[in-house]
């Protein structure tokens, strides 16, 4: 073995992939996220590959057997511009039947390479996730920077466990990615918000989850709108409205086009000590005339309707579509503590859902007049009231058009925020000390 080269692992996906099989990489995608960068190579048939980590200088090497160099592979180089970890991508035939993809790195990384079987519209996928050596959570950095300005919260800052404390790694990674952290959005009217005062002298944190992302586009509209884009647009508008309230902070769980596994979503909401968790989605149904908004909460026992059960199944499939490396799931699972009884939170979630549904009824027809319940994985946070909002039907051409309309996105965000405020008026948030002792 050559010095300095370490074979991490070799996967023999299929023995039938003979040399010179002429396997075509149909798509090469790069998804830079706040936490990691994902590179995906997709093909109609499985690819036999070898993955190597090489030092001095740091680079990652993927040898693909029986694959041809084509435009999709060569296009990878242009897609990594400004990536935080990848400096350069080179693609060339290495041996008669092997194409070598070399990723020159900007420094040492923690890579994970795995495969995903065909799912939905996707064929076979080779996935390379590139993590930094020191896991950065720019989301935390952003939130804590803002919190420092508030005296009461600054005091709590000192009492936070080490993994939540602001450190220089988070600071620097945040400053390197200004585009992802400072999204321009119009300031909404604040007349209503000024009248609302929380009972506690701390920031109330609303975790906002834009459904789907990256490899998982969610549902599609007839005119080509992807659910993941609409949910992010509404989530950003909701955050802007929440941030305009001096007592509240909106935290975007996802602020870009990348995929976050469902259990990581929950862990992130817990990490930022969110008071509420709102997951934003857009519904789809085979019949194009299905329409209206709905709100869901978690059910421990079972779905309140067959439709709710079907929807939960569909939304929970995100991990299969978006792609999760089963081997590393546990890293996040340990952070996702599901120790407490969820009963109290579900009753709060239903109250929150009812308040939001009431506001949504003012701007859109309601698909169902009451909060539905089903086993949504994304709502499984034991101590944070959580709802999933299906804003409208993206499969309905009229609602698809509305969902892409900026003014309507703002109205939708305002309705959700209106419901959140209505909920807090009747259910004031707990003081931090009580929350901490409840852990
Ligand atoms: Zn969805």
Coordinates of C-alpha atoms and ligand atoms in Angstrom, one line a residue:
X1 CA 0.0 0.0 0.0
X2 CA 1.3 3.5 -0.8
X3 CA 2.4 5.5 2.2
X4 CA -0.1 8.1 3.3
X5 CA -3.0 6.4 1.7
X6 CA -5.6 4.8 3.9
X7 CA -8.3 2.7 2.4
X8 CA -11.4 3.6 4.5
X9 CA -13.7 1.0 3.1
X10 CA -14.7 -0.7 -0.1
X11 CA -18.2 -1.4 -1.0
X12 CA -19.0 -4.1 -3.5
X13 CA -22.4 -3.0 -4.5
X14 CA -23.0 -5.5 -7.2
X15 CA -20.8 -8.1 -8.7
X16 CA -22.7 -7.9 -12.0
X17 CA -21.3 -4.4 -12.8
X18 CA -18.7 -5.7 -15.1
X19 CA -15.8 -3.7 -16.5
X20 CA -16.6 -1.4 -19.4
X21 CA -20.3 -1.7 -18.5
X22 CA -20.6 1.9 -19.4
X23 CA -22.5 3.0 -16.4
X24 CA -23.7 6.5 -16.8
X25 CA -23.7 9.0 -13.9
X26 CA -27.0 10.7 -14.7
X27 CA -26.5 13.5 -12.2
X28 CA -23.8 14.9 -9.9
X29 CA -25.1 17.2 -7.2
X30 CA -23.5 19.3 -4.5
X31 CA -25.5 20.5 -1.4
X32 CA -23.5 22.8 0.8
X33 CA -25.2 23.1 4.2
X34 CA -24.4 24.9 7.3
X35 CA -23.2 21.7 9.0
X36 CA -21.8 19.7 6.2
X37 CA -21.4 19.5 2.4
X38 CA -23.0 16.6 0.5
X39 CA -22.0 15.3 -2.9
X40 CA -24.3 12.9 -4.6
X41 CA -23.7 10.9 -7.7
X42 CA -26.7 9.3 -9.2
X43 CA -26.9 6.5 -11.7
X44 CA -29.5 4.1 -13.2
X45 CA -27.5 1.0 -12.1
X46 CA -25.4 0.5 -9.0
X47 CA -21.7 1.6 -9.2
X48 CA -18.8 -0.4 -7.7
X49 CA -16.6 2.1 -6.0
X50 CA -13.5 2.6 -3.8
X51 CA -13.2 5.5 -1.4
X52 CA -9.8 6.8 -0.2
X53 CA -8.7 9.5 2.2
X54 CA -5.3 10.9 1.3
X55 CA -3.1 13.3 3.4
X56 CA -0.5 15.9 2.4
X57 CA -2.3 17.6 0.8
X58 CA -5.7 16.6 2.1
X59 CA -7.9 15.1 -0.6
X60 CA -10.7 12.5 -1.0
X61 CA -10.5 10.0 -3.9
X62 CA -13.5 8.1 -5.3
X63 CA -12.7 5.4 -7.9
X64 CA -15.7 4.5 -9.9
X65 CA -15.7 1.2 -11.9
X66 CA -17.2 0.8 -15.3
X67 CA -18.3 4.5 -15.4
X68 CA -17.7 6.8 -18.3
X69 CA -16.5 10.4 -17.9
X70 CA -19.4 12.5 -19.0
X71 CA -20.8 16.0 -18.7
X72 CA -22.5 15.3 -15.4
X73 CA -19.3 14.2 -13.8
X74 CA -17.2 17.0 -15.3
X75 CA -19.8 19.5 -14.3
X76 CA -19.1 18.7 -10.6
X77 CA -16.0 21.0 -10.6
X78 CA -18.1 24.0 -11.4
X79 CA -20.6 23.1 -8.6
X80 CA -18.1 23.3 -5.7
X81 CA -17.2 26.9 -6.2
X82 CA -17.0 28.6 -2.7
X83 CA -17.6 25.3 -0.9
X84 CA -16.2 25.6 2.7
X85 CA -14.4 22.2 2.5
X86 CA -13.7 21.5 -1.2
X87 CA -11.1 23.4 -3.0
X88 CA -11.2 21.7 -6.4
X89 CA -12.7 18.6 -8.1
X90 CA -10.8 16.7 -10.8
X91 CA -12.3 13.9 -12.9
X92 CA -10.2 11.7 -15.1
X93 CA -9.9 8.1 -16.3
X94 CA -7.4 6.4 -14.1
X95 CA -7.3 2.9 -15.5
X96 CA -9.1 1.5 -18.6
X97 CA -12.3 0.8 -16.6
X98 CA -11.9 3.2 -13.6
X99 CA -12.8 6.9 -13.4
X100 CA -11.2 8.7 -10.6
X101 CA -12.8 11.7 -8.9
X102 CA -10.4 13.6 -6.7
X103 CA -11.7 16.3 -4.3
X104 CA -8.9 18.6 -3.2
X105 CA -9.7 19.8 0.2
X106 CA -9.1 23.1 2.0
X107 CA -8.2 21.2 5.2
X108 CA -8.7 18.1 7.2
X109 CA -12.3 16.8 7.2
X110 CA -14.5 14.0 8.5
X111 CA -15.9 12.3 5.4
X112 CA -18.7 9.7 5.3
X113 CA -19.4 7.8 2.1
X114 CA -22.5 5.6 1.7
X115 CA -25.0 4.4 -0.8
X116 CA -28.8 4.9 -1.1
X117 CA -31.0 2.5 -3.0
X118 CA -33.5 3.8 -5.6
X119 CA -36.3 5.8 -4.0
X120 CA -39.1 7.8 -5.5
X121 CA -37.7 9.6 -8.6
X122 CA -34.2 8.8 -7.7
X123 CA -32.0 6.0 -9.0
X124 CA -28.9 4.5 -7.2
X125 CA -27.1 7.2 -5.2
X126 CA -23.5 7.4 -4.0
X127 CA -23.4 9.9 -1.2
X128 CA -20.3 11.6 0.2
X129 CA -20.9 13.8 3.3
X130 CA -18.1 16.0 4.3
X131 CA -18.1 17.2 7.9
X132 CA -15.7 19.6 9.6
X133 CA -13.4 18.1 12.2
X134 CA -15.0 20.3 14.8
X135 CA -18.7 20.2 14.3
X136 CA -19.9 23.8 13.9
X137 CA -23.5 24.8 14.5
X138 CA -23.8 28.2 12.9
X139 CA -27.5 28.2 13.9
X140 CA -26.4 28.2 17.6
X141 CA -23.8 30.9 16.9
X142 CA -26.3 33.1 15.2
X143 CA -28.8 32.7 18.0
X144 CA -26.3 33.2 20.8
X145 CA -24.8 36.3 19.2
X146 CA -28.3 37.9 19.3
X147 CA -28.9 36.7 22.9
X148 CA -25.8 38.3 24.2
X149 CA -27.5 41.7 23.7
X150 CA -30.3 40.7 26.2
X151 CA -29.0 41.0 29.8
X152 CA -31.2 38.2 31.3
X153 CA -30.3 35.7 28.7
X154 CA -26.6 36.7 28.9
X155 CA -26.6 35.6 32.5
X156 CA -28.1 32.2 31.5
X157 CA -25.4 32.0 28.9
X158 CA -22.8 31.4 31.6
X159 CA -24.8 28.5 33.0
X160 CA -25.2 26.7 29.7
X161 CA -23.5 23.4 29.2
X162 CA -20.2 23.5 27.3
X163 CA -21.5 22.2 24.0
X164 CA -23.9 25.1 23.8
X165 CA -21.5 27.8 24.7
X166 CA -20.4 30.2 22.0
X167 CA -16.8 29.5 20.9
X168 CA -14.5 30.8 18.3
X169 CA -15.1 27.9 15.9
X170 CA -18.7 28.8 15.7
X171 CA -17.9 32.5 15.3
X172 CA -15.5 32.0 12.5
X173 CA -17.7 29.6 10.6
X174 CA -20.6 32.0 10.9
X175 CA -18.6 34.9 9.6
X176 CA -17.3 32.9 6.6
X177 CA -20.9 32.2 5.4
X178 CA -22.6 35.6 5.6
X179 CA -24.9 34.8 2.7
X180 CA -26.5 31.9 4.6
X181 CA -26.9 33.7 7.8
X182 CA -28.2 37.0 6.8
X183 CA -31.1 36.5 4.5
X184 CA -32.8 39.7 3.3
X185 CA -36.5 39.8 3.9
X186 CA -38.9 42.7 4.1
X187 CA -39.8 43.9 7.5
X188 CA -43.5 43.2 8.2
X189 CA -45.8 45.6 9.8
X190 CA -45.4 45.6 13.6
X191 CA -48.5 47.3 14.8
X192 CA -50.1 44.1 16.2
X193 CA -46.9 42.8 17.7
X194 CA -46.2 45.9 19.9
X195 CA -49.4 45.2 21.8
X196 CA -48.2 41.8 22.8
X197 CA -45.9 41.4 25.9
X198 CA -44.6 38.1 27.2
X199 CA -44.7 37.4 30.9
X200 CA -41.0 36.4 31.1
X201 CA -38.0 38.6 30.7
X202 CA -36.2 36.5 28.2
X203 CA -36.2 35.8 24.5
X204 CA -38.9 33.4 23.4
X205 CA -37.4 31.2 20.7
X206 CA -39.5 29.9 17.8
X207 CA -37.8 27.0 15.9
X208 CA -39.0 27.2 12.3
X209 CA -38.5 24.1 10.1
X210 CA -38.8 24.6 6.4
X211 CA -40.0 21.1 5.3
X212 CA -37.7 19.0 3.1
X213 CA -34.6 20.3 1.3
X214 CA -31.6 19.2 -0.7
X215 CA -32.0 15.7 -2.1
X216 CA -35.6 15.7 -0.8
X217 CA -37.7 18.1 -2.8
X218 CA -41.0 17.2 -1.1
X219 CA -44.1 17.4 -3.3
X220 CA -44.2 19.0 -6.7
X221 CA -46.8 21.3 -8.2
X222 CA -48.0 20.9 -11.8
X223 CA -46.1 24.0 -12.8
X224 CA -42.8 22.7 -11.4
X225 CA -42.8 24.3 -8.0
X226 CA -41.0 22.2 -5.4
X227 CA -42.4 22.0 -1.9
X228 CA -38.8 22.5 -0.4
X229 CA -38.5 26.0 -2.0
X230 CA -42.0 27.2 -1.0
X231 CA -41.5 26.0 2.6
X232 CA -38.1 27.8 2.9
X233 CA -39.6 31.0 1.5
X234 CA -42.4 31.0 4.0
X235 CA -40.1 30.0 6.8
X236 CA -37.7 32.9 6.1
X237 CA -40.7 35.3 6.1
X238 CA -42.0 33.9 9.3
X239 CA -38.5 34.3 10.9
X240 CA -38.4 38.0 9.8
X241 CA -41.8 38.6 11.4
X242 CA -40.8 36.8 14.6
X243 CA -37.5 38.7 14.8
X244 CA -39.3 42.0 14.4
X245 CA -40.8 41.3 17.9
X246 CA -38.3 42.5 20.4
X247 CA -39.1 39.6 22.8
X248 CA -38.8 36.8 20.3
X249 CA -36.3 35.1 18.0
X250 CA -37.0 32.9 15.1
X251 CA -34.4 30.2 14.4
X252 CA -34.4 28.6 11.0
X253 CA -33.6 24.9 11.3
X254 CA -32.7 24.9 7.6
X255 CA -31.6 28.0 5.8
X256 CA -30.6 26.8 2.4
X257 CA -31.2 24.0 0.0
X258 CA -29.8 21.0 1.9
X259 CA -31.2 18.0 3.7
X260 CA -31.5 17.6 7.4
X261 CA -32.5 14.1 8.8
X262 CA -35.7 14.1 10.8
X263 CA -34.1 13.2 14.1
X264 CA -31.5 16.0 13.6
X265 CA -34.3 18.5 13.2
X266 CA -35.6 17.6 16.6
X267 CA -32.2 17.7 18.1
X268 CA -31.5 21.2 16.7
X269 CA -34.8 22.5 18.1
X270 CA -33.8 21.2 21.5
X271 CA -30.3 22.6 21.2
X272 CA -31.5 26.1 20.7
X273 CA -34.0 25.6 23.6
X274 CA -36.9 26.4 21.4
X275 CA -40.2 27.3 23.1
X276 CA -42.2 26.2 20.1
X277 CA -41.5 24.2 16.9
X278 CA -43.3 24.9 13.7
X279 CA -42.7 22.7 10.7
X280 CA -43.9 24.3 7.4
X281 CA -45.1 22.1 4.5
X282 CA -47.3 22.2 1.4
X283 CA -49.7 19.4 0.9
X284 CA -50.2 17.2 -2.2
X285 CA -53.0 14.9 -3.3
X286 CA -53.7 12.9 -6.4
X287 CA -56.9 14.9 -7.1
X288 CA -55.9 18.4 -8.3
X289 CA -58.9 20.0 -6.7
X290 CA -57.9 19.1 -3.1
X291 CA -57.2 22.4 -1.4
X292 CA -56.9 24.3 1.9
X293 CA -54.7 24.6 4.9
X294 CA -54.4 22.1 7.7
X295 CA -52.5 21.9 11.0
X296 CA -51.2 18.7 12.6
X297 CA -49.9 17.7 16.0
X298 CA -48.3 14.5 17.1
X299 CA -50.3 11.6 18.2
X300 CA -48.9 8.9 20.4
X301 CA -51.7 6.4 19.8
X302 CA -52.5 6.7 16.2
X303 CA -53.8 9.0 13.5
X304 CA -57.1 10.8 13.8
X305 CA -58.0 10.0 10.2
X306 CA -56.8 7.8 7.3
X307 CA -55.7 11.0 5.5
X308 CA -53.6 12.1 8.5
X309 CA -52.0 8.6 8.7
X310 CA -51.2 8.7 5.0
X311 CA -49.7 12.2 5.2
X312 CA -47.5 11.3 8.2
X313 CA -46.2 8.3 6.3
X314 CA -45.4 10.5 3.3
X315 CA -43.7 13.2 5.4
X316 CA -41.8 10.6 7.5
X317 CA -40.3 9.2 4.3
X318 CA -38.1 12.3 4.0
X319 CA -35.1 10.3 5.4
X320 CA -35.5 7.7 2.7
X321 CA -35.6 10.3 0.0
X322 CA -33.2 12.9 1.5
X323 CA -30.7 10.2 2.4
X324 CA -29.5 9.2 5.8
X325 CA -26.3 7.3 6.6
X326 CA -27.7 4.6 8.9
X327 CA -24.3 4.1 10.4
X328 CA -24.0 7.5 11.9
X329 CA -27.6 8.0 13.0
X330 CA -26.8 7.2 16.6
X331 CA -24.6 10.3 16.9
X332 CA -27.7 12.4 16.7
X333 CA -30.0 10.0 18.4
X334 CA -28.0 10.3 21.6
X335 CA -28.7 14.1 21.5
X336 CA -32.4 13.4 20.9
X337 CA -33.6 12.6 24.3
X338 CA -37.1 11.2 24.4
X339 CA -37.2 10.6 28.1
X340 CA -40.1 12.8 29.2
X341 CA -43.8 12.0 28.8
X342 CA -45.1 13.6 25.6
X343 CA -48.7 13.9 26.8
X344 CA -48.4 17.4 28.3
X345 CA -46.7 18.7 25.2
X346 CA -49.3 17.2 22.9
X347 CA -52.0 19.0 24.7
X348 CA -50.0 22.2 24.3
X349 CA -49.4 21.4 20.7
X350 CA -53.1 21.0 20.1
X351 CA -53.7 24.4 21.7
X352 CA -51.0 26.0 19.5
X353 CA -52.4 24.2 16.5
X354 CA -55.9 25.4 17.2
X355 CA -54.7 29.0 17.5
X356 CA -52.7 28.8 14.2
X357 CA -55.6 27.1 12.4
X358 CA -57.9 29.9 13.5
X359 CA -55.6 32.5 11.9
X360 CA -55.1 30.4 8.7
X361 CA -58.9 30.3 8.3
X362 CA -58.7 34.1 7.8
X363 CA -56.5 33.8 4.7
X364 CA -57.3 30.4 3.2
X365 CA -60.0 27.8 3.1
X366 CA -59.4 25.2 5.7
X367 CA -58.9 21.6 4.5
X368 CA -60.0 20.3 7.9
X369 CA -61.6 22.5 10.6
X370 CA -59.8 20.9 13.5
X371 CA -56.2 20.1 14.3
X372 CA -55.4 16.6 13.1
X373 CA -53.1 14.2 14.8
X374 CA -50.7 11.5 13.5
X375 CA -47.3 10.0 14.2
X376 CA -45.1 12.7 12.6
X377 CA -41.4 12.0 13.3
X378 CA -40.6 15.7 13.0
X379 CA -43.0 16.6 15.9
X380 CA -41.4 14.1 18.3
X381 CA -39.9 16.6 20.7
X382 CA -40.8 15.7 24.2
X383 CA -40.8 19.1 25.8
X384 CA -41.5 21.5 22.9
X385 CA -45.0 22.2 21.7
X386 CA -44.8 21.3 18.0
X387 CA -47.0 21.6 15.0
X388 CA -46.8 20.8 11.4
X389 CA -48.6 23.3 9.1
X390 CA -49.7 22.2 5.6
X391 CA -49.9 25.7 4.3
X392 CA -51.9 24.8 1.1
X393 CA -52.0 22.2 -1.6
X394 CA -49.1 22.5 -4.0
X395 CA -50.8 19.9 -6.2
X396 CA -53.7 22.3 -6.7
X397 CA -52.6 24.7 -9.6
X398 CA -54.4 27.7 -8.0
X399 CA -52.9 27.1 -4.6
X400 CA -49.5 26.4 -6.2
X401 CA -49.6 29.8 -7.8
X402 CA -50.5 31.4 -4.5
X403 CA -47.7 29.6 -2.7
X404 CA -45.1 31.1 -5.0
X405 CA -46.6 34.6 -4.6
X406 CA -44.4 36.7 -2.3
X407 CA -47.3 38.7 -0.9
X408 CA -49.2 35.4 -0.1
X409 CA -46.1 33.9 1.5
X410 CA -46.0 36.9 3.8
X411 CA -49.7 36.6 4.6
X412 CA -49.2 32.9 5.3
X413 CA -46.3 33.7 7.7
X414 CA -48.3 36.4 9.3
X415 CA -51.2 34.0 9.9
X416 CA -48.9 31.4 11.5
X417 CA -47.3 34.1 13.6
X418 CA -50.7 35.4 14.6
X419 CA -51.6 32.0 15.9
X420 CA -48.3 31.7 17.8
X421 CA -48.9 35.0 19.6
X422 CA -52.5 34.1 20.3
X423 CA -51.3 30.8 21.9
X424 CA -48.7 32.7 24.1
X425 CA -51.4 35.1 25.3
X426 CA -53.3 32.2 26.8
X427 CA -50.3 30.0 27.6
X428 CA -47.4 32.2 28.7
X429 CA -44.0 30.5 28.2
X430 CA -42.2 29.0 31.1
X431 CA -39.3 30.8 32.7
X432 CA -35.9 29.2 31.7
X433 CA -35.2 27.9 35.2
X434 CA -38.4 25.9 35.2
X435 CA -37.6 24.6 31.8
X436 CA -34.2 23.6 32.9
X437 CA -35.4 21.8 36.0
X438 CA -37.9 19.9 33.9
X439 CA -35.1 18.2 32.0
Ligands
LIG1 ZN1 -43.9 18.1 3.2

